Every structure is written in structure tokens, then in C-alpha cells.
């Protein structure tokens, strides 16, 4: 057998080959042609009046949530910066609620026992003892003020701006009648978020 006879001959359709009719699309484009032309682009959907109203409601709710979250983050940032190196120092008011309780001595004791740097503060009106305290270990700064309870208005003003409040009590009697009156006035005005009770040794 020769090499030419070994090669297969290509099939050629005969005269009886079936010829199917081509689908008539008409004058419109097919779905596949439209998808190929758009290349994945989607047309903008037209919302109904009800859908637009619902969308505006969702947008308003989303905007209110964002504003609330931003305000919360801002307050948290301010609170975290309070007393830090870059922020203002924390203002601590030490108030004696008994005639025998020495709030100034307790404030000095707190400053000396903390192991930080004590800096005298001047020019604080209505405060008998005031000093600054720097704690490098905790990277915090404080200002301790002992307002006089004799002047109730100055006491209320100091407590209004204080970040923390320490009440000094007598070890035997707790507080006296005038201390109770001062305490009721402070409760009526409103107290800072951080309040402590300390019994003088």
C-alpha cells in the first residue's frame, strides 16, 4: 500500500445533506446580542414613589446612626485625652463633709503617697489647697482642689467643673448637719461621673 492511500480522505457532504432553516430574529435584537453590547452594564432602575419614600427613610436612619457614632467617638476621644500628655489635666475636687475632716490634709496625703511630681498651683479662687500632680508612670496629670465648704456657691461652682469628686468623712460621725446640707445641694445640682468616699485616718 502506498503512503497516499494510507492517508484518510476528507469527508465531503453529498447532495442529500440536511440543511436546517436559520431562525428568523425579525427586526429586534436577540437577548444575547444585547448582553454582548452592554458588556455587563446594568441600566439604572426607576424607583416608584413608594420605593423612593422608603429609600429616603433608610437614608435618614443611616445618617442619624452615622452622626450618633461620630459624636460618640468624639466624646470617647475627649475622655481618653483628659489627663494625658496632650490633653488638659483631670480636675479632682476634695470636699470635707464634717467640721473635723481636713480635706486639704487628705489631698496633700494623696499627692505625697502617689509617687508622682507635685507642683504647686496658684490662682484658684475659693480653694484653700490646690496643687498639680504628674504621674509619669501612668502618663497622667491631675489638679487637686480643696474648695471651702463655708462658701456654698464657690463649692457648687468647683464641683460643677470637676472631673472627679472625693468626699472626706469623719471616722466616727461620718458627716455633720452642714455636710448633709452641702451634700443635698450637690445632689440637686448633679455630681461628676466619678465620686469616691474617703474616711480620714
Coordinates of N, CA and C in Angstrom, one line a residue:
X1 N 0.8 -1.2 0.0 CA 0.0 0.0 0.0 C 0.9 1.2 0.0
X2 N 0.5 2.2 -0.8 CA 1.3 3.4 -0.9 C 0.9 4.3 0.3
X3 N 1.8 5.4 0.4 CA 1.6 6.3 1.5 C 0.3 7.2 1.3
X4 N 0.0 7.5 0.0 CA -1.1 8.3 -0.3 C -2.4 7.6 0.0
X5 N -2.5 6.3 -0.2 CA -3.7 5.5 0.1 C -3.9 5.3 1.6
X6 N -2.8 5.4 2.4 CA -2.9 5.3 3.8 C -3.6 6.5 4.4
X7 N -3.4 7.7 3.8 CA -4.0 8.9 4.4 C -5.5 8.8 4.2
X8 N -6.2 9.3 5.2 CA -7.6 9.3 5.1 C -8.1 10.4 4.3
X9 N -9.1 10.2 3.5 CA -9.6 11.2 2.7 C -10.6 12.0 3.5
X10 N -10.6 13.3 3.2 CA -11.6 14.2 3.9 C -13.0 14.0 3.5
X11 N -13.9 14.0 4.5 CA -15.3 13.8 4.2 C -15.9 15.0 3.5
X12 N -16.6 14.7 2.5 CA -17.3 15.8 1.8 C -18.8 15.5 1.7
X13 N -19.6 16.5 2.2 CA -21.0 16.2 2.2 C -21.6 16.0 0.8
X14 N -22.5 15.1 0.8 CA -23.1 14.8 -0.5 C -24.3 15.7 -0.8
X15 N -25.0 15.4 -1.9 CA -26.1 16.2 -2.3 C -27.3 16.1 -1.4
X16 N -27.3 15.0 -0.6 CA -28.5 14.8 0.3 C -28.3 15.3 1.7
X17 N -27.3 16.2 1.9 CA -27.0 16.7 3.3 C -28.2 17.6 3.8
X18 N -28.6 17.3 5.1 CA -29.7 18.1 5.6 C -29.3 19.5 5.9
X19 N -30.2 20.4 5.4 CA -29.9 21.9 5.7 C -31.1 22.4 6.5
X20 N -30.8 22.8 7.8 CA -31.8 23.3 8.7 C -32.1 24.8 8.4
X21 N -33.3 25.2 8.6 CA -33.6 26.6 8.4 C -33.0 27.4 9.5
X22 N -32.5 28.6 9.1 CA -32.0 29.5 10.1 C -33.1 30.2 10.8
X23 N -33.0 30.4 12.1 CA -34.0 31.1 12.9 C -34.2 32.6 12.5
X24 N -35.4 33.0 12.3 CA -35.6 34.4 11.9 C -35.8 35.2 13.1
X25 N -34.9 36.2 13.3 CA -34.9 37.0 14.5 C -35.9 38.1 14.4
X26 N -36.2 38.5 13.1 CA -37.1 39.6 12.9 C -36.3 40.9 13.0
X27 N -36.9 42.0 13.3 CA -36.2 43.3 13.3 C -35.6 43.6 14.7
X28 N -35.9 42.9 15.7 CA -35.4 43.2 17.0 C -34.1 42.4 17.3
X29 N -33.3 42.9 18.2 CA -32.1 42.2 18.6 C -32.4 41.1 19.6
X30 N -31.5 40.0 19.6 CA -31.7 38.9 20.5 C -31.2 39.3 21.9
X31 N -31.6 38.5 22.8 CA -31.1 38.8 24.2 C -29.6 38.7 24.3
X32 N -29.0 37.7 23.6 CA -27.6 37.5 23.7 C -26.8 38.7 23.0
X33 N -27.4 39.2 21.9 CA -26.7 40.4 21.3 C -26.8 41.6 22.2
X34 N -27.9 41.8 22.9 CA -28.0 42.9 23.8 C -27.0 42.8 25.0
X35 N -26.8 41.6 25.5 CA -25.9 41.4 26.6 C -24.5 41.6 26.2
X36 N -24.2 41.1 24.9 CA -22.8 41.3 24.4 C -22.5 42.8 24.2
X37 N -23.5 43.6 23.7 CA -23.3 45.0 23.5 C -23.1 45.8 24.9
X38 N -23.9 45.4 25.8 CA -23.9 46.1 27.1 C -22.6 45.7 27.9
X39 N -22.1 44.5 27.7 CA -20.8 44.1 28.4 C -21.0 44.1 29.9
X40 N -22.1 43.7 30.4 CA -22.3 43.6 31.8 C -22.8 44.8 32.5
X41 N -23.0 45.9 31.7 CA -23.6 47.2 32.3 C -25.1 47.0 32.5
X42 N -25.5 47.5 33.7 CA -26.9 47.4 34.0 C -27.6 48.8 34.0
X43 N -28.7 48.9 33.4 CA -29.4 50.2 33.3 C -29.9 50.6 34.7
X44 N -30.0 51.9 34.9 CA -30.5 52.4 36.2 C -31.9 52.1 36.4
X45 N -32.3 51.5 37.5 CA -33.7 51.2 37.7 C -34.5 52.4 38.2
X46 N -35.7 52.5 37.7 CA -36.5 53.6 38.1 C -37.4 53.2 39.3
X47 N -37.3 54.0 40.4 CA -38.0 53.6 41.6 C -39.4 54.3 41.6
X48 N -40.3 53.6 42.2 CA -41.6 54.1 42.3 C -41.6 55.1 43.4
X49 N -42.7 55.8 43.6 CA -42.9 56.8 44.6 C -42.7 56.2 46.0
X50 N -43.3 55.0 46.2 CA -43.3 54.3 47.5 C -41.8 53.9 47.8
X51 N -41.2 53.4 46.7 CA -39.8 52.9 46.9 C -38.9 54.1 47.2
X52 N -39.1 55.3 46.6 CA -38.3 56.5 46.9 C -38.5 56.9 48.3
X53 N -39.7 56.9 48.8 CA -40.0 57.3 50.2 C -39.3 56.3 51.1
X54 N -39.4 55.0 50.8 CA -38.7 54.1 51.7 C -37.2 54.2 51.7
X55 N -36.7 54.6 50.5 CA -35.2 54.8 50.4 C -34.8 56.0 51.2
X56 N -35.6 57.1 51.2 CA -35.3 58.3 51.9 C -35.3 58.0 53.4
X57 N -36.3 57.2 53.8 CA -36.4 56.8 55.3 C -35.1 56.0 55.7
X58 N -34.7 55.1 54.9 CA -33.5 54.3 55.2 C -32.3 55.2 55.2
X59 N -32.2 56.2 54.3 CA -31.0 57.1 54.2 C -31.0 58.0 55.5
X60 N -32.2 58.5 55.9 CA -32.3 59.3 57.1 C -31.8 58.5 58.4
X61 N -32.3 57.3 58.4 CA -31.9 56.5 59.6 C -30.4 56.2 59.6
X62 N -29.9 55.9 58.4 CA -28.4 55.7 58.3 C -27.6 56.9 58.6
X63 N -28.1 58.1 58.2 CA -27.4 59.3 58.5 C -27.4 59.6 60.0
X64 N -28.5 59.4 60.6 CA -28.7 59.6 62.1 C -27.7 58.6 62.9
X65 N -27.6 57.4 62.4 CA -26.7 56.4 63.0 C -25.3 56.9 62.9
X66 N -24.9 57.4 61.7 CA -23.5 57.9 61.5 C -23.2 59.0 62.4
X67 N -24.2 60.0 62.5 CA -23.9 61.2 63.3 C -23.8 60.8 64.8
X68 N -24.6 59.8 65.2 CA -24.6 59.3 66.6 C -23.2 58.7 66.9
X69 N -22.8 57.8 65.9 CA -21.5 57.2 66.1 C -20.3 58.1 66.1
X70 N -20.4 59.2 65.2 CA -19.3 60.2 65.2 C -19.3 61.0 66.5
X71 N -20.4 61.3 67.0 CA -20.5 62.1 68.3 C -20.0 61.2 69.4
X72 N -20.3 59.9 69.4 CA -19.8 59.0 70.5 C -18.3 58.9 70.4
X73 N -17.8 58.7 69.2 CA -16.3 58.6 69.0 C -15.6 59.9 69.5
X74 N -16.2 61.1 69.2 CA -15.6 62.3 69.6 C -15.6 62.4 71.1
X75 N -16.7 62.1 71.8 CA -16.7 62.1 73.3 C -15.7 61.1 73.9
X76 N -15.6 59.9 73.3 CA -14.6 59.0 73.8 C -13.2 59.5 73.6
X77 N -12.9 60.2 72.5 CA -11.6 60.7 72.2 C -11.3 61.8 73.2
X78 N -12.3 62.7 73.5 CA -12.0 63.7 74.5 C -11.8 63.1 75.9
X79 N -12.5 62.1 76.3 CA -12.4 61.5 77.6 C -11.0 60.8 77.7
X80 N -10.6 60.1 76.6 CA -9.3 59.5 76.6 C -8.1 60.5 76.7
X81 N -8.3 61.6 76.1 CA -7.2 62.6 76.1 C -7.2 63.4 77.4
X82 N -8.2 63.3 78.2 CA -8.3 64.0 79.5 C -7.2 63.5 80.5
X83 N -6.4 64.4 80.9 CA -5.3 64.0 81.9 C -4.1 63.4 81.2
X84 N -4.1 63.3 79.9 CA -2.9 62.7 79.2 C -1.9 63.9 78.9
X85 N -0.9 63.5 78.2 CA 0.2 64.5 77.9 C -0.3 65.6 77.0
X86 N -1.2 65.3 76.0 CA -1.6 66.3 75.1 C -2.9 67.0 75.5
X87 N -3.7 66.4 76.4 CA -4.9 66.9 76.9 C -4.9 67.7 78.2
X88 N -6.0 68.3 78.6 CA -6.0 69.0 79.9 C -5.9 68.1 81.0
X89 N -5.4 68.5 82.2 CA -5.3 67.7 83.4 C -6.7 67.4 83.9
X90 N -6.8 66.3 84.7 CA -8.0 65.9 85.3 C -8.2 66.8 86.6
X91 N -9.3 67.3 86.8 CA -9.6 68.2 87.9 C -10.3 67.4 89.0
X92 N -9.7 67.2 90.2 CA -10.2 66.4 91.3 C -10.5 67.3 92.4
X93 N -11.8 67.4 92.8 CA -12.2 68.2 94.0 C -12.3 67.3 95.2
X94 N -11.6 67.8 96.3 CA -11.7 67.0 97.6 C -12.5 67.9 98.5
X95 N -13.7 67.3 98.9 CA -14.6 68.1 99.7 C -14.8 67.4 101.1
X96 N -14.6 68.1 102.2 CA -14.9 67.6 103.5 C -16.3 67.8 103.9
X97 N -17.0 66.8 104.4 CA -18.4 66.8 104.8 C -18.6 66.9 106.3
X98 N -17.5 67.1 107.0 CA -17.5 67.2 108.5 C -16.6 68.3 108.9
X99 N -16.9 69.0 110.0 CA -16.1 70.1 110.5 C -14.7 69.5 111.0
X100 N -14.6 68.3 111.4 CA -13.4 67.7 111.9 C -12.6 67.1 110.7
X101 N -13.1 67.0 109.5 CA -12.4 66.4 108.4 C -11.6 67.4 107.7
X102 N -10.3 67.2 107.6 CA -9.4 68.2 106.9 C -9.2 67.7 105.5
X103 N -9.9 68.3 104.5 CA -9.9 67.9 103.1 C -8.5 68.3 102.5
X104 N -7.9 69.4 103.0 CA -6.6 69.8 102.5 C -5.5 68.8 102.8
X105 N -5.6 68.3 104.1 CA -4.6 67.3 104.5 C -4.7 66.0 103.8
X106 N -5.9 65.6 103.5 CA -6.2 64.4 102.7 C -5.7 64.6 101.3
X107 N -5.9 65.7 100.7 CA -5.4 66.0 99.3 C -3.9 65.9 99.3
X108 N -3.2 66.6 100.3 CA -1.8 66.5 100.3 C -1.3 65.1 100.5
X109 N -2.0 64.3 101.4 CA -1.6 62.9 101.6 C -1.7 62.1 100.3
X110 N -2.7 62.4 99.5 CA -2.9 61.7 98.2 C -1.8 62.1 97.3
X111 N -1.4 63.3 97.3 CA -0.3 63.8 96.4 C 1.0 63.2 96.8
X112 N 1.3 63.2 98.1 CA 2.6 62.7 98.5 C 2.8 61.2 98.4
X113 N 1.7 60.4 98.6 CA 1.7 59.0 98.6 C 1.6 58.4 97.2
X114 N 1.4 59.2 96.2 CA 1.2 58.7 94.8 C 2.6 58.4 94.1
X115 N 3.6 59.0 94.6 CA 4.9 58.8 94.0 C 5.2 59.6 92.7
X116 N 4.3 60.6 92.5 CA 4.5 61.5 91.3 C 5.1 62.8 91.7
X117 N 5.2 63.7 90.7 CA 5.8 65.0 90.9 C 4.6 66.0 91.3
X118 N 4.8 66.6 92.5 CA 3.8 67.6 92.9 C 4.2 69.0 92.6
X119 N 3.3 69.7 91.9 CA 3.6 71.1 91.5 C 2.6 72.0 92.1
X120 N 3.0 73.0 92.9 CA 2.0 74.0 93.5 C 1.2 74.7 92.4
X121 N -0.1 74.8 92.6 CA -0.9 75.6 91.7 C -1.4 76.8 92.4
X122 N -1.3 78.0 91.7 CA -1.8 79.2 92.3 C -2.9 79.8 91.5
X123 N -3.6 80.7 92.2 CA -4.7 81.4 91.5 C -6.0 80.7 91.4
X124 N -6.3 79.7 92.2 CA -7.5 79.0 92.2 C -8.4 79.6 93.3
X125 N -9.5 80.3 92.8 CA -10.3 81.0 93.8 C -11.2 80.1 94.5
X126 N -11.4 80.3 95.8 CA -12.3 79.5 96.7 C -11.7 78.2 97.1
X127 N -10.4 78.0 96.9 CA -9.7 76.7 97.2 C -8.6 77.0 98.2
X128 N -8.6 76.3 99.3 CA -7.6 76.6 100.3 C -6.3 75.9 99.9
X129 N -6.4 74.7 99.4 CA -5.2 73.9 99.0 C -5.4 73.4 97.5
X130 N -4.5 73.7 96.7 CA -4.6 73.2 95.3 C -3.2 73.0 94.8
X131 N -3.0 71.9 94.1 CA -1.7 71.5 93.6 C -1.8 70.6 92.4
X132 N -0.8 70.6 91.5 CA -0.8 69.7 90.4 C 0.0 68.5 90.7
X133 N -0.4 67.4 90.1 CA 0.2 66.1 90.3 C 0.5 65.5 88.9
X134 N 1.7 65.1 88.6 CA 2.1 64.5 87.4 C 2.6 63.1 87.7
X135 N 2.0 62.1 87.1 CA 2.4 60.7 87.2 C 3.0 60.2 85.9
X136 N 4.3 60.2 85.8 CA 4.9 59.8 84.6 C 4.7 58.3 84.3
X137 N 4.6 57.5 85.3 CA 4.4 56.1 85.1 C 3.1 55.8 84.3
X138 N 2.0 56.5 84.7 CA 0.7 56.3 84.1 C 0.4 57.3 83.0
X139 N 1.4 58.2 82.8 CA 1.2 59.3 81.8 C -0.1 60.1 82.0
X140 N -0.3 60.5 83.3 CA -1.5 61.2 83.7 C -1.1 62.4 84.4
X141 N -2.0 63.5 84.3 CA -1.8 64.7 85.1 C -3.1 65.0 85.8
X142 N -3.0 65.5 87.0 CA -4.2 65.8 87.9 C -4.0 67.2 88.5
X143 N -5.1 67.9 88.8 CA -5.1 69.0 89.7 C -6.0 68.8 90.8
X144 N -5.5 68.8 92.0 CA -6.3 68.6 93.2 C -6.7 69.9 93.8
X145 N -8.0 70.1 94.1 CA -8.5 71.3 94.7 C -9.4 70.9 95.9
X146 N -9.2 71.7 97.0 CA -10.0 71.5 98.2 C -10.8 72.8 98.4
X147 N -12.0 72.8 97.8 CA -12.8 74.0 98.0 C -13.3 74.2 99.4
X148 N -13.5 75.4 99.8 CA -14.0 75.7 101.2 C -15.6 75.4 101.2
X149 N -16.0 74.7 102.2 CA -17.4 74.4 102.3 C -18.2 75.6 102.9
X150 N -17.5 76.5 103.5 CA -18.1 77.7 104.1 C -18.8 78.5 103.0
X151 N -18.2 78.6 101.8 CA -18.9 79.4 100.7 C -19.5 78.3 99.8
X152 N -20.8 78.2 99.9 CA -21.5 77.1 99.2 C -21.5 77.4 97.7
X153 N -21.6 78.6 97.3 CA -21.7 78.9 95.8 C -20.4 78.6 95.2
X154 N -19.2 78.9 95.8 CA -17.9 78.5 95.2 C -17.8 77.0 95.2
X155 N -18.3 76.3 96.2 CA -18.2 74.9 96.3 C -19.0 74.3 95.1
X156 N -20.2 74.8 94.9 CA -21.0 74.3 93.8 C -20.4 74.5 92.4
X157 N -19.7 75.7 92.3 CA -19.0 76.0 91.0 C -17.8 75.1 90.8
X158 N -17.1 74.8 91.8 CA -15.9 73.9 91.7 C -16.3 72.5 91.3
X159 N -17.4 72.0 92.0 CA -17.9 70.7 91.7 C -18.5 70.6 90.3
X160 N -19.1 71.7 89.9 CA -19.7 71.6 88.5 C -18.7 71.4 87.4
X161 N -17.4 71.9 87.6 CA -16.4 71.8 86.5 C -15.4 70.6 86.8
X162 N -15.6 70.0 88.0 CA -14.6 68.9 88.4 C -14.9 67.6 87.6
X163 N -13.8 66.9 87.3 CA -14.0 65.6 86.6 C -14.2 64.5 87.6
X164 N -13.6 64.6 88.8 CA -13.8 63.6 89.8 C -14.0 64.3 91.1
X165 N -14.7 63.6 92.0 CA -15.0 64.2 93.3 C -14.7 63.2 94.4
X166 N -14.0 63.7 95.5 CA -13.7 62.8 96.6 C -14.3 63.5 97.9
X167 N -15.2 62.8 98.6 CA -15.8 63.2 99.8 C -15.0 62.7 101.0
X168 N -14.6 63.6 101.9 CA -13.8 63.2 103.1 C -14.8 63.1 104.3
X169 N -14.9 62.0 105.0 CA -15.8 61.8 106.1 C -15.0 61.7 107.4
X170 N -15.7 61.9 108.5 CA -15.1 61.7 109.8 C -15.2 60.2 110.1
X171 N -14.1 59.7 110.7 CA -14.1 58.2 111.0 C -15.2 57.8 112.0
X172 N -15.7 58.7 112.9 CA -16.7 58.4 113.9 C -18.1 58.8 113.5
X173 N -18.2 60.0 113.1 CA -19.6 60.6 112.8 C -20.0 60.5 111.4
X174 N -19.0 60.3 110.5 CA -19.4 60.4 109.0 C -19.4 61.8 108.6
X175 N -20.7 62.4 108.5 CA -20.8 63.8 108.1 C -21.7 64.5 109.2
X176 N -21.6 65.8 109.3 CA -22.4 66.6 110.2 C -23.6 67.2 109.5
X177 N -24.4 68.0 110.2 CA -25.6 68.6 109.6 C -25.3 69.5 108.4
X178 N -24.3 70.3 108.6 CA -23.9 71.2 107.4 C -23.4 70.4 106.3
X179 N -22.6 69.4 106.5 CA -22.1 68.5 105.5 C -23.3 67.8 104.7
X180 N -24.3 67.4 105.5 CA -25.5 66.8 104.9 C -26.2 67.9 104.0
X181 N -26.3 69.1 104.5 CA -26.9 70.2 103.7 C -26.1 70.4 102.4
X182 N -24.7 70.5 102.5 CA -23.9 70.6 101.3 C -24.1 69.4 100.3
X183 N -24.2 68.2 100.9 CA -24.4 67.0 100.1 C -25.7 67.1 99.3
X184 N -26.8 67.5 100.0 CA -28.1 67.6 99.3 C -28.1 68.7 98.2
X185 N -27.4 69.8 98.4 CA -27.2 70.8 97.4 C -26.4 70.2 96.2
X186 N -25.4 69.5 96.5 CA -24.6 68.9 95.4 C -25.4 67.8 94.6
X187 N -26.2 67.1 95.3 CA -27.1 66.1 94.6 C -28.1 66.8 93.7
X188 N -28.6 67.9 94.2 CA -29.6 68.7 93.4 C -29.0 69.2 92.2
X189 N -27.7 69.7 92.3 CA -27.0 70.3 91.1 C -26.6 69.2 90.2
X190 N -26.1 68.1 90.7 CA -25.6 67.0 89.9 C -24.1 66.8 90.2
X191 N -23.7 65.5 90.2 CA -22.3 65.1 90.6 C -21.6 64.7 89.4
X192 N -20.2 64.8 89.4 CA -19.4 64.2 88.3 C -19.6 62.7 88.2
X193 N -19.1 62.2 87.1 CA -19.3 60.7 86.9 C -18.5 59.9 87.8
X194 N -17.4 60.4 88.3 CA -16.5 59.6 89.3 C -16.6 60.3 90.7
X195 N -17.1 59.6 91.6 CA -17.2 60.1 93.0 C -16.7 59.0 93.9
X196 N -15.9 59.4 94.9 CA -15.4 58.4 95.9 C -15.6 59.0 97.3
X197 N -15.8 58.0 98.3 CA -15.9 58.3 99.7 C -14.6 57.9 100.4
X198 N -14.0 58.8 101.2 CA -12.8 58.6 101.8 C -12.9 59.0 103.3
X199 N -12.6 58.0 104.2 CA -12.7 58.3 105.6 C -11.3 58.7 106.1
X200 N -11.2 59.9 106.7 CA -9.9 60.5 107.1 C -9.3 59.6 108.2
X201 N -8.1 59.2 108.1 CA -7.4 58.4 109.1 C -7.2 59.2 110.4

